[in-house]
mmCIF file of C-alpha atoms (C1' of nucleotides) in Angstrom:
data_model
loop_
_atom_site.group_PDB
_atom_site.id
_atom_site.type_symbol
_atom_site.label_atom_id
_atom_site.label_comp_id
_atom_site.label_asym_id
_atom_site.label_seq_id
_atom_site.Cartn_x
_atom_site.Cartn_y
_atom_site.Cartn_z
ATOM 1 C CA UNK A 1 109.696 69.538 148.167
ATOM 2 C CA UNK A 2 109.906 65.792 148.164
ATOM 3 C CA UNK A 3 107.122 65.949 150.649
ATOM 4 C CA UNK A 4 106.937 62.230 151.516
ATOM 5 C CA UNK A 5 103.883 60.563 150.072
ATOM 6 C CA UNK A 6 100.239 61.619 149.938
ATOM 7 C CA UNK A 7 97.761 60.412 152.538
ATOM 8 C CA UNK A 8 96.095 58.394 149.736
ATOM 9 C CA UNK A 9 99.127 56.725 148.520
ATOM 10 C CA UNK A 10 100.194 56.108 152.038
ATOM 11 C CA UNK A 11 96.826 54.583 152.950
ATOM 12 C CA UNK A 12 97.203 52.193 149.986
ATOM 13 C CA UNK A 13 100.711 51.187 151.171
ATOM 14 C CA UNK A 14 99.509 50.464 154.677
ATOM 15 C CA UNK A 15 96.505 48.739 153.434
ATOM 16 C CA UNK A 16 93.987 50.924 155.322
ATOM 17 C CA UNK A 17 92.628 52.767 152.353
ATOM 18 C CA UNK A 18 89.333 54.530 151.991
ATOM 19 C CA UNK A 19 88.720 56.815 154.905
ATOM 20 C CA UNK A 20 87.972 59.847 152.849
ATOM 21 C CA UNK A 21 87.162 59.188 149.069
ATOM 22 C CA UNK A 22 89.508 60.807 146.624
ATOM 23 C CA UNK A 23 86.810 63.171 145.228
ATOM 24 C CA UNK A 24 89.115 65.493 143.593
ATOM 25 C CA UNK A 25 90.982 62.905 141.555
ATOM 26 C CA UNK A 26 87.720 61.148 140.661
ATOM 27 C CA UNK A 27 86.298 64.465 139.286
ATOM 28 C CA UNK A 28 89.414 65.507 137.614
ATOM 29 C CA UNK A 29 89.447 62.253 135.841
ATOM 30 C CA UNK A 30 85.900 62.719 134.672
ATOM 31 C CA UNK A 31 86.532 66.338 133.502
ATOM 32 C CA UNK A 32 89.881 65.333 131.874
ATOM 33 C CA UNK A 33 88.265 62.584 129.957
ATOM 34 C CA UNK A 34 85.150 64.596 129.052
ATOM 35 C CA UNK A 35 87.357 67.173 127.254
ATOM 36 C CA UNK A 36 89.848 64.705 125.907
ATOM 37 C CA UNK A 37 87.254 63.106 123.727
ATOM 38 C CA UNK A 38 85.640 66.292 122.716
ATOM 39 C CA UNK A 39 88.552 67.121 120.511
ATOM 40 C CA UNK A 40 88.176 64.240 118.025
ATOM 41 C CA UNK A 41 84.467 64.657 118.193
ATOM 42 C CA UNK A 42 84.653 67.880 116.197
ATOM 43 C CA UNK A 43 86.616 66.277 113.496
ATOM 44 C CA UNK A 44 84.467 63.179 113.398
ATOM 45 C CA UNK A 45 81.426 65.364 112.796
ATOM 46 C CA UNK A 46 82.778 66.440 109.549
ATOM 47 C CA UNK A 47 82.951 62.932 108.360
ATOM 48 C CA UNK A 48 79.631 61.870 109.801
ATOM 49 C CA UNK A 49 81.373 59.575 112.180
ATOM 50 C CA UNK A 50 81.036 59.053 115.988
ATOM 51 C CA UNK A 51 83.255 58.140 118.807
ATOM 52 C CA UNK A 52 82.976 54.444 117.996
ATOM 53 C CA UNK A 53 84.444 55.177 114.635
ATOM 54 C CA UNK A 54 87.334 56.931 116.203
ATOM 55 C CA UNK A 55 88.228 54.108 118.620
ATOM 56 C CA UNK A 56 88.143 51.545 115.943
ATOM 57 C CA UNK A 57 90.101 53.442 113.497
ATOM 58 C CA UNK A 58 92.734 54.517 116.064
ATOM 59 C CA UNK A 59 93.532 50.870 117.000
ATOM 60 C CA UNK A 60 93.463 49.717 113.440
ATOM 61 C CA UNK A 61 95.845 52.480 112.321
ATOM 62 C CA UNK A 62 98.075 51.774 115.213
ATOM 63 C CA UNK A 63 98.183 48.105 114.884
ATOM 64 C CA UNK A 64 97.873 47.311 111.163
ATOM 65 C CA UNK A 65 96.895 43.778 110.513
ATOM 66 C CA UNK A 66 94.963 43.205 113.795
ATOM 67 C CA UNK A 67 92.415 40.447 114.082
ATOM 68 C CA UNK A 68 88.823 41.072 114.783
ATOM 69 C CA UNK A 69 89.123 39.131 118.033
ATOM 70 C CA UNK A 70 91.951 41.266 119.228
ATOM 71 C CA UNK A 71 89.956 44.444 118.467
ATOM 72 C CA UNK A 72 87.007 43.128 120.325
ATOM 73 C CA UNK A 73 89.146 42.349 123.373
ATOM 74 C CA UNK A 74 90.569 45.980 123.383
ATOM 75 C CA UNK A 75 87.270 47.676 123.035
ATOM 76 C CA UNK A 76 85.164 45.334 125.253
ATOM 77 C CA UNK A 77 82.122 45.419 123.037
ATOM 78 C CA UNK A 78 80.240 42.779 121.214
ATOM 79 C CA UNK A 79 81.069 41.675 117.626
ATOM 80 C CA UNK A 80 77.591 42.880 116.484
ATOM 81 C CA UNK A 81 78.288 46.277 117.920
ATOM 82 C CA UNK A 82 81.718 46.439 116.293
ATOM 83 C CA UNK A 83 80.546 45.216 112.971
ATOM 84 C CA UNK A 84 77.967 47.854 112.413
ATOM 85 C CA UNK A 85 80.448 50.615 112.845
ATOM 86 C CA UNK A 86 83.459 48.733 111.279
ATOM 87 C CA UNK A 87 81.299 48.152 108.085
ATOM 88 C CA UNK A 88 80.781 51.979 107.603
ATOM 89 C CA UNK A 89 84.549 52.501 108.010
ATOM 90 C CA UNK A 90 85.184 49.876 105.280
ATOM 91 C CA UNK A 91 82.395 51.134 103.015
ATOM 92 C CA UNK A 92 83.621 54.708 103.197
ATOM 93 C CA UNK A 93 87.289 53.639 102.514
ATOM 94 C CA UNK A 94 88.929 54.140 105.848
ATOM 95 C CA UNK A 95 89.732 50.566 106.575
ATOM 96 C CA UNK A 96 90.413 47.391 104.602
ATOM 97 C CA UNK A 97 90.122 43.657 105.243
ATOM 98 C CA UNK A 98 92.621 41.064 104.122
ATOM 99 C CA UNK A 99 92.523 37.363 104.818
ATOM 100 C CA UNK A 100 95.111 36.152 107.292
ATOM 101 C CA UNK A 101 98.248 34.609 105.835
ATOM 102 C CA UNK A 102 98.666 31.634 108.139
ATOM 103 C CA UNK A 103 95.028 31.485 109.255
ATOM 104 C CA UNK A 104 92.694 32.261 106.403
ATOM 105 C CA UNK A 105 89.569 32.456 108.622
ATOM 106 C CA UNK A 106 90.896 35.603 109.956
ATOM 107 C CA UNK A 107 90.029 38.976 108.253
ATOM 108 C CA UNK A 108 92.843 41.239 109.275
ATOM 109 C CA UNK A 109 92.168 44.933 109.536
ATOM 110 C CA UNK A 110 94.318 47.511 107.697
ATOM 111 C CA UNK A 111 93.934 51.202 107.473
ATOM 112 C CA UNK A 112 93.918 52.736 104.026
ATOM 113 C CA UNK A 113 95.866 55.920 103.386
ATOM 114 C CA UNK A 114 92.729 57.923 104.044
ATOM 115 C CA UNK A 115 92.249 56.073 107.364
ATOM 116 C CA UNK A 116 95.823 56.643 108.402
ATOM 117 C CA UNK A 117 95.455 60.371 107.772
ATOM 118 C CA UNK A 118 92.179 60.779 109.592
ATOM 119 C CA UNK A 119 93.538 58.794 112.539
ATOM 120 C CA UNK A 120 96.691 60.814 112.546
ATOM 121 C CA UNK A 121 94.729 64.068 112.419
ATOM 122 C CA UNK A 122 92.835 63.096 115.616
ATOM 123 C CA UNK A 123 95.942 61.817 117.318
ATOM 124 C CA UNK A 124 97.651 65.160 116.695
ATOM 125 C CA UNK A 125 94.910 66.988 118.240
ATOM 126 C CA UNK A 126 94.882 64.905 121.356
ATOM 127 C CA UNK A 127 98.588 64.996 121.571
ATOM 128 C CA UNK A 128 98.488 68.743 121.588
ATOM 129 C CA UNK A 129 96.215 68.676 124.542
ATOM 130 C CA UNK A 130 98.410 66.202 126.385
ATOM 131 C CA UNK A 131 101.527 68.213 125.580
ATOM 132 C CA UNK A 132 99.985 71.338 126.876
ATOM 133 C CA UNK A 133 98.953 69.409 130.098
ATOM 134 C CA UNK A 134 102.525 68.315 130.454
ATOM 135 C CA UNK A 135 104.113 71.657 129.638
ATOM 136 C CA UNK A 136 106.719 72.552 132.104
ATOM 137 C CA UNK A 137 106.240 69.438 134.077
ATOM 138 C CA UNK A 138 108.687 66.608 134.802
ATOM 139 C CA UNK A 139 106.097 64.165 136.133
ATOM 140 C CA UNK A 140 105.469 62.325 132.949
ATOM 141 C CA UNK A 141 106.638 59.062 134.148
ATOM 142 C CA UNK A 142 104.583 59.408 137.276
ATOM 143 C CA UNK A 143 101.447 59.980 135.022
ATOM 144 C CA UNK A 144 102.289 56.962 133.017
ATOM 145 C CA UNK A 145 102.604 54.810 136.033
ATOM 146 C CA UNK A 146 99.278 56.175 137.431
ATOM 147 C CA UNK A 147 97.422 55.445 134.278
ATOM 148 C CA UNK A 148 98.773 51.874 134.123
ATOM 149 C CA UNK A 149 97.849 51.449 137.743
ATOM 150 C CA UNK A 150 94.295 52.488 136.987
ATOM 151 C CA UNK A 151 93.932 49.529 134.396
ATOM 152 C CA UNK A 152 92.519 46.328 135.748
ATOM 153 C CA UNK A 153 95.426 44.117 136.797
ATOM 154 C CA UNK A 154 94.329 41.312 134.444
ATOM 155 C CA UNK A 155 94.439 43.712 131.635
ATOM 156 C CA UNK A 156 97.611 45.384 132.407
ATOM 157 C CA UNK A 157 99.946 42.937 130.888
ATOM 158 C CA UNK A 158 97.917 42.978 127.704
ATOM 159 C CA UNK A 159 98.079 46.612 127.545
ATOM 160 C CA UNK A 160 101.763 46.756 128.111
ATOM 161 C CA UNK A 161 102.305 44.367 125.264
ATOM 162 C CA UNK A 162 100.031 46.306 122.977
ATOM 163 C CA UNK A 163 101.741 49.521 123.835
ATOM 164 C CA UNK A 164 105.334 48.251 123.165
ATOM 165 C CA UNK A 165 104.395 46.007 120.283
ATOM 166 C CA UNK A 166 102.280 48.642 118.395
ATOM 167 C CA UNK A 167 102.980 49.110 114.805
ATOM 168 C CA UNK A 168 105.450 46.138 114.867
ATOM 169 C CA UNK A 169 102.487 43.856 114.083
ATOM 170 C CA UNK A 170 102.603 45.082 110.490
ATOM 171 C CA UNK B 1 116.873 60.957 138.750
ATOM 172 C CA UNK B 2 115.646 64.337 137.711
ATOM 173 C CA UNK B 3 116.186 63.413 134.065
ATOM 174 C CA UNK B 4 115.176 66.771 132.626
ATOM 175 C CA UNK B 5 111.859 66.882 130.862
ATOM 176 C CA UNK B 6 110.260 64.571 128.437
ATOM 177 C CA UNK B 7 110.429 65.093 124.733
ATOM 178 C CA UNK B 8 106.717 65.905 124.643
ATOM 179 C CA UNK B 9 106.819 68.377 127.486
ATOM 180 C CA UNK B 10 109.855 69.896 126.027
ATOM 181 C CA UNK B 11 108.136 70.233 122.577
ATOM 182 C CA UNK B 12 105.228 71.834 124.368
ATOM 183 C CA UNK B 13 107.499 74.293 125.927
ATOM 184 C CA UNK B 14 109.357 75.206 122.760
ATOM 185 C CA UNK B 15 106.143 75.441 120.788
ATOM 186 C CA UNK B 16 107.019 72.864 118.365
ATOM 187 C CA UNK B 17 104.876 70.258 119.556
ATOM 188 C CA UNK B 18 103.406 67.307 117.512
ATOM 189 C CA UNK B 19 106.278 65.626 115.721
ATOM 190 C CA UNK B 20 105.246 62.167 117.010
ATOM 191 C CA UNK B 21 101.840 61.673 118.538
ATOM 192 C CA UNK B 22 101.789 60.677 122.140
ATOM 193 C CA UNK B 23 100.212 57.284 121.368
ATOM 194 C CA UNK B 24 101.142 55.626 124.574
ATOM 195 C CA UNK B 25 99.425 58.365 126.740
ATOM 196 C CA UNK B 26 96.471 58.508 124.449
ATOM 197 C CA UNK B 27 95.882 54.726 124.851
ATOM 198 C CA UNK B 28 96.729 54.650 128.421
ATOM 199 C CA UNK B 29 94.151 57.237 129.063
ATOM 200 C CA UNK B 30 91.582 55.311 127.148
ATOM 201 C CA UNK B 31 92.342 52.056 128.952
ATOM 202 C CA UNK B 32 92.379 53.653 132.319
ATOM 203 C CA UNK B 33 89.132 55.418 131.825
ATOM 204 C CA UNK B 34 87.525 52.293 130.420
ATOM 205 C CA UNK B 35 88.288 50.399 133.569
ATOM 206 C CA UNK B 36 87.750 53.304 135.927
ATOM 207 C CA UNK B 37 84.084 53.479 134.921
ATOM 208 C CA UNK B 38 83.620 49.699 135.006
ATOM 209 C CA UNK B 39 83.845 49.706 138.821
ATOM 210 C CA UNK B 40 80.562 51.649 139.428
ATOM 211 C CA UNK B 41 78.915 49.824 136.551
ATOM 212 C CA UNK B 42 78.860 46.630 138.473
ATOM 213 C CA UNK B 43 77.135 48.280 141.446
ATOM 214 C CA UNK B 44 74.753 50.346 139.279
ATOM 215 C CA UNK B 45 73.455 47.105 137.614
ATOM 216 C CA UNK B 46 72.128 45.957 140.999
ATOM 217 C CA UNK B 47 69.877 49.091 141.085
ATOM 218 C CA UNK B 48 68.955 49.046 137.424
ATOM 219 C CA UNK B 49 70.833 52.231 136.954
ATOM 220 C CA UNK B 50 73.329 53.220 134.303
ATOM 221 C CA UNK B 51 76.339 55.502 133.983
ATOM 222 C CA UNK B 52 74.181 58.534 133.462
ATOM 223 C CA UNK B 53 72.694 57.869 136.822
ATOM 224 C CA UNK B 54 76.031 57.662 138.468
ATOM 225 C CA UNK B 55 77.213 60.936 137.093
ATOM 226 C CA UNK B 56 74.213 62.826 138.152
ATOM 227 C CA UNK B 57 74.074 61.234 141.622
ATOM 228 C CA UNK B 58 77.762 61.855 142.192
ATOM 229 C CA UNK B 59 77.608 65.414 141.551
ATOM 230 C CA UNK B 60 74.260 65.950 143.480
ATOM 231 C CA UNK B 61 75.821 64.146 146.486
ATOM 232 C CA UNK B 62 79.034 66.119 146.348
ATOM 233 C CA UNK B 63 77.384 69.464 145.889
ATOM 234 C CA UNK B 64 74.029 69.325 147.715
ATOM 235 C CA UNK B 65 71.584 72.135 146.699
ATOM 236 C CA UNK B 66 73.014 72.319 143.082
ATOM 237 C CA UNK B 67 70.895 73.969 140.438
ATOM 238 C CA UNK B 68 69.806 72.209 137.258
ATOM 239 C CA UNK B 69 71.706 74.774 135.233
ATOM 240 C CA UNK B 70 74.867 73.969 137.068
ATOM 241 C CA UNK B 71 74.586 70.295 136.687
ATOM 242 C CA UNK B 72 73.937 70.747 132.919
ATOM 243 C CA UNK B 73 77.061 72.775 132.662
ATOM 244 C CA UNK B 74 79.041 70.134 134.410
ATOM 245 C CA UNK B 75 77.676 67.162 132.359
ATOM 246 C CA UNK B 76 77.617 68.958 129.040
ATOM 247 C CA UNK B 77 74.362 67.262 128.040
ATOM 248 C CA UNK B 78 70.868 68.706 127.220
ATOM 249 C CA UNK B 79 68.112 69.195 129.860
ATOM 250 C CA UNK B 80 65.978 66.635 128.113
ATOM 251 C CA UNK B 81 68.607 64.083 128.469
ATOM 252 C CA UNK B 82 69.238 65.006 132.073
ATOM 253 C CA UNK B 83 65.648 64.997 132.958
ATOM 254 C CA UNK B 84 64.803 61.473 131.872
ATOM 255 C CA UNK B 85 67.564 60.021 134.096
ATOM 256 C CA UNK B 86 67.082 62.574 136.956
ATOM 257 C CA UNK B 87 63.399 61.682 137.086
ATOM 258 C CA UNK B 88 64.260 58.011 137.785
ATOM 259 C CA UNK B 89 66.495 59.036 140.547
ATOM 260 C CA UNK B 90 63.866 61.094 142.158
ATOM 261 C CA UNK B 91 61.136 58.569 141.689
ATOM 262 C CA UNK B 92 63.252 55.793 143.297
ATOM 263 C CA UNK B 93 64.120 58.075 146.177
ATOM 264 C CA UNK B 94 67.872 58.852 145.554
ATOM 265 C CA UNK B 95 67.522 62.508 144.938
ATOM 266 C CA UNK B 96 65.114 65.237 146.119
ATOM 267 C CA UNK B 97 64.099 68.621 144.651
ATOM 268 C CA UNK B 98 63.516 71.715 146.791
ATOM 269 C CA UNK B 99 62.605 75.198 145.501
ATOM 270 C CA UNK B 100 65.463 77.846 145.873
ATOM 271 C CA UNK B 101 65.359 80.154 148.686
ATOM 272 C CA UNK B 102 66.241 83.443 146.950
ATOM 273 C CA UNK B 103 65.100 82.409 143.543
ATOM 274 C CA UNK B 104 61.909 80.219 143.602
ATOM 275 C CA UNK B 105 62.161 79.413 139.976
ATOM 276 C CA UNK B 106 65.055 77.066 140.792
ATOM 277 C CA UNK B 107 64.590 73.436 141.776
ATOM 278 C CA UNK B 108 67.597 72.665 143.789
ATOM 279 C CA UNK B 109 68.876 69.177 143.903
ATOM 280 C CA UNK B 110 69.631 67.271 147.088
ATOM 281 C CA UNK B 111 70.686 63.701 147.685
ATOM 282 C CA UNK B 112 68.584 61.486 150.078
ATOM 283 C CA UNK B 113 70.212 59.383 152.703
ATOM 284 C CA UNK B 114 69.794 56.529 150.285
ATOM 285 C CA UNK B 115 71.374 58.544 147.542
ATOM 286 C CA UNK B 116 74.269 59.630 149.683
ATOM 287 C CA UNK B 117 74.980 56.083 150.591
ATOM 288 C CA UNK B 118 74.944 54.717 147.024
ATOM 289 C CA UNK B 119 77.218 57.665 145.820
ATOM 290 C CA UNK B 120 79.568 56.929 148.695
ATOM 291 C CA UNK B 121 79.694 53.262 147.901
ATOM 292 C CA UNK B 122 80.818 53.953 144.294
ATOM 293 C CA UNK B 123 83.301 56.679 145.260
ATOM 294 C CA UNK B 124 84.904 54.274 147.730
ATOM 295 C CA UNK B 125 85.338 51.710 144.969
ATOM 296 C CA UNK B 126 86.818 54.184 142.517
ATOM 297 C CA UNK B 127 88.996 55.495 145.445
ATOM 298 C CA UNK B 128 90.362 52.050 145.996
ATOM 299 C CA UNK B 129 91.375 51.875 142.387
ATOM 300 C CA UNK B 130 93.014 55.303 142.498
ATOM 301 C CA UNK B 131 94.848 54.431 145.698
ATOM 302 C CA UNK B 132 96.181 51.261 144.196
ATOM 303 C CA UNK B 133 97.342 53.235 141.113
ATOM 304 C CA UNK B 134 99.227 55.658 143.509
ATOM 305 C CA UNK B 135 100.574 53.065 145.737
ATOM 306 C CA UNK B 136 104.159 53.660 146.427
ATOM 307 C CA UNK B 137 104.298 56.638 144.265
ATOM 308 C CA UNK B 138 105.035 60.351 145.180
ATOM 309 C CA UNK B 139 103.865 61.734 141.783
ATOM 310 C CA UNK B 140 100.349 62.554 142.975
ATOM 311 C CA UNK B 141 100.757 66.298 142.530
ATOM 312 C CA UNK B 142 102.149 65.841 138.987
ATOM 313 C CA UNK B 143 98.984 63.734 138.226
ATOM 314 C CA UNK B 144 96.734 66.358 139.613
ATOM 315 C CA UNK B 145 98.396 69.021 137.434
ATOM 316 C CA UNK B 146 98.219 66.807 134.416
ATOM 317 C CA UNK B 147 94.480 66.039 134.813
ATOM 318 C CA UNK B 148 93.786 69.762 135.195
ATOM 319 C CA UNK B 149 95.821 70.536 132.256
ATOM 320 C CA UNK B 150 93.793 68.174 130.141
ATOM 321 C CA UNK B 151 90.681 70.211 130.813
ATOM 322 C CA UNK B 152 89.528 72.772 128.389
ATOM 323 C CA UNK B 153 91.148 76.205 129.465
ATOM 324 C CA UNK B 154 87.842 77.863 129.535
ATOM 325 C CA UNK B 155 86.407 75.177 131.844
ATOM 326 C CA UNK B 156 89.579 75.019 134.078
ATOM 327 C CA UNK B 157 88.583 77.706 136.383
ATOM 328 C CA UNK B 158 85.176 76.458 136.903
ATOM 329 C CA UNK B 159 86.446 73.037 137.668
ATOM 330 C CA UNK B 160 88.874 74.479 140.296
ATOM 331 C CA UNK B 161 86.061 76.375 142.003
ATOM 332 C CA UNK B 162 83.810 73.350 141.966
ATOM 333 C CA UNK B 163 86.587 71.243 143.467
ATOM 334 C CA UNK B 164 87.534 73.513 146.258
ATOM 335 C CA UNK B 165 83.968 74.609 146.935
ATOM 336 C CA UNK B 166 82.353 71.233 146.909
ATOM 337 C CA UNK B 167 80.182 70.328 149.843
ATOM 338 C CA UNK B 168 80.393 73.932 151.177
ATOM 339 C CA UNK B 169 77.485 74.861 148.914
ATOM 340 C CA UNK B 170 75.116 73.263 151.318
ATOM 341 C "C1'" DG C 1 85.210 13.688 108.852
ATOM 342 C "C1'" DG C 2 83.877 16.251 112.676
ATOM 343 C "C1'" DG C 3 84.321 19.438 116.392
ATOM 344 C "C1'" DA C 4 86.294 23.849 117.537
ATOM 345 C "C1'" DT C 5 87.318 28.469 116.019
ATOM 346 C "C1'" DA C 6 86.919 33.051 113.579
ATOM 347 C "C1'" DT C 7 83.826 35.804 111.683
ATOM 348 C "C1'" DG C 8 79.444 37.647 109.666
ATOM 349 C "C1'" DT C 9 74.549 38.591 109.912
ATOM 350 C "C1'" DC C 10 69.501 38.975 111.094
ATOM 351 C "C1'" DA C 11 66.320 40.617 114.541
ATOM 352 C "C1'" DA C 12 64.813 42.929 118.389
ATOM 353 C "C1'" DC C 13 65.760 45.790 122.139
ATOM 354 C "C1'" DA C 14 67.736 49.356 125.532
ATOM 355 C "C1'" DA C 15 70.550 53.328 127.237
ATOM 356 C "C1'" DA C 16 71.711 57.687 126.640
ATOM 357 C "C1'" DC C 17 72.390 61.104 123.769
ATOM 358 C "C1'" DC C 18 70.329 64.767 120.311
ATOM 359 C "C1'" DT C 19 67.128 68.790 118.010
ATOM 360 C "C1'" DG C 20 63.009 71.579 117.895
ATOM 361 C "C1'" DA C 21 59.037 73.378 119.793
ATOM 362 C "C1'" DC C 22 56.242 74.854 123.418
ATOM 363 C "C1'" DG C 23 54.364 75.689 128.268
ATOM 364 C "C1'" DT C 24 54.779 77.605 133.198
ATOM 365 C "C1'" DA C 25 56.427 79.936 136.877
ATOM 366 C "C1'" DT C 26 59.280 83.564 138.503
ATOM 367 C "C1'" DT C 27 62.428 87.387 138.367
ATOM 368 C "C1'" DC C 28 64.084 91.718 136.993
ATOM 369 C "C1'" DG C 29 64.403 96.023 134.647
ATOM 370 C "C1'" DA C 30 62.537 100.125 132.246
ATOM 371 C "C1'" DT D 1 53.495 97.293 136.509
ATOM 372 C "C1'" DC D 2 54.212 95.148 132.530
ATOM 373 C "C1'" DG D 3 56.953 92.816 129.288
ATOM 374 C "C1'" DA D 4 61.292 90.427 128.380
ATOM 375 C "C1'" DA D 5 64.441 87.365 130.224
ATOM 376 C "C1'" DT D 6 65.321 83.327 132.946
ATOM 377 C "C1'" DA D 7 64.879 78.537 135.096
ATOM 378 C "C1'" DC D 8 62.902 74.675 134.397
ATOM 379 C "C1'" DG D 9 59.696 71.078 132.505
ATOM 380 C "C1'" DT D 10 57.788 68.318 128.732
ATOM 381 C "C1'" DC D 11 56.011 66.308 124.268
ATOM 382 C "C1'" DA D 12 57.620 64.262 120.152
ATOM 383 C "C1'" DG D 13 60.772 62.070 117.208
ATOM 384 C "C1'" DG D 14 65.433 60.765 115.792
ATOM 385 C "C1'" DT D 15 70.500 58.861 116.170
ATOM 386 C "C1'" DT D 16 74.422 56.428 117.998
ATOM 387 C "C1'" DT D 17 76.098 52.768 120.317
ATOM 388 C "C1'" DG D 18 75.608 49.388 123.170
ATOM 389 C "C1'" DT D 19 73.096 44.656 124.260
ATOM 390 C "C1'" DT D 20 71.082 39.441 123.880
ATOM 391 C "C1'" DG D 21 70.159 35.389 121.186
ATOM 392 C "C1'" DA D 22 70.183 32.598 117.183
ATOM 393 C "C1'" DC D 23 72.011 30.991 113.125
ATOM 394 C "C1'" DA D 24 75.348 30.645 108.786
ATOM 395 C "C1'" DT D 25 79.862 30.122 106.688
ATOM 396 C "C1'" DA D 26 84.609 29.144 106.021
ATOM 397 C "C1'" DT D 27 88.575 27.258 107.851
ATOM 398 C "C1'" DC D 28 91.548 24.957 110.985
ATOM 399 C "C1'" DC D 29 93.065 20.953 113.707
ATOM 400 C "C1'" DC D 30 92.946 16.292 115.472
#
DNA sequence: GGGATATGTCAACAAACCTGACGTATTCGA
DNA sequence: TCGAATACGTCAGGTTTGTTGACATATCCC
């Protein structure tokens, strides 16, 4: 047990990383993500939605009252790209727009009940997969640290704020 | 230390998963993957390639002599979709096709030197990110278990075989 | 009042996926 | 040995989701 640190983590520490690429982790990450997004895909198909709809709905449901600008910064896509998909979610009654209180140029995004339910349904499915992956394991904190570490340093602070501040923006 | 098991892992154990969705892990996974694939994106742009090229080249470089069928099973896309991108990689000299020895219907895929180098360049970049994420952490095995657990059960055995058998198929 | 900001929109295009149908070469089993 | 199954390629057309560039509108702030 407690078998010191892996060669990779050690290499990172000493600064001499990159002898042998971490092929297994690279591929595991690919396979894990491939299947992770396949869960919601099945539900979305029932509604005639795609992955883009899921991403938007998820963040709107999690952070009610978000601005367009913040959503763009999270998704890293253009506003034209966002708008096409967002419009469908609004037309079909999953998301609503309300003018900002302090700044009336903003059109804050809110989930409808329908939207909240759909988002929750997909989150539950993904949670089931995560729970299964964690079953009987006590390394959850290590995983959290790892995932945070995978994020661009510049983005990391933003993500932390978003995670802790979620749902409080309401 | 050794602070028992998380609520989520516990819920998975006891079978009563899914009270509260694991929003933080869901989102961390999204952000981590978003940035993970952005590394190779920059390199690919130099060559006029996209993410699809990367995935194909990666697996061909890792498992020289792979069949089309196996690649399709890994990527979970249609052969028409694969072929368009694969053709470009062949035309530009990053991948070669050779008839199978035992079964001459097969057109086995091999990386060229050029292809191997490009694949390695991107793998190194992703490894650097992974090494940074693991720096000073001893939870690498927990992460590996987690990622494997995220994969569809049916696929898991295949992935295990692929990981351990990689590069031996040559 | 005028510039910056937040957002929307029109148009054209590209990457990367899809379905469906059909063709060819090769293998394998009755 | 012949016919079905398999491995792969390809033609055609469609969808989703991203892009760039340009321009319009409403609001805020100095």
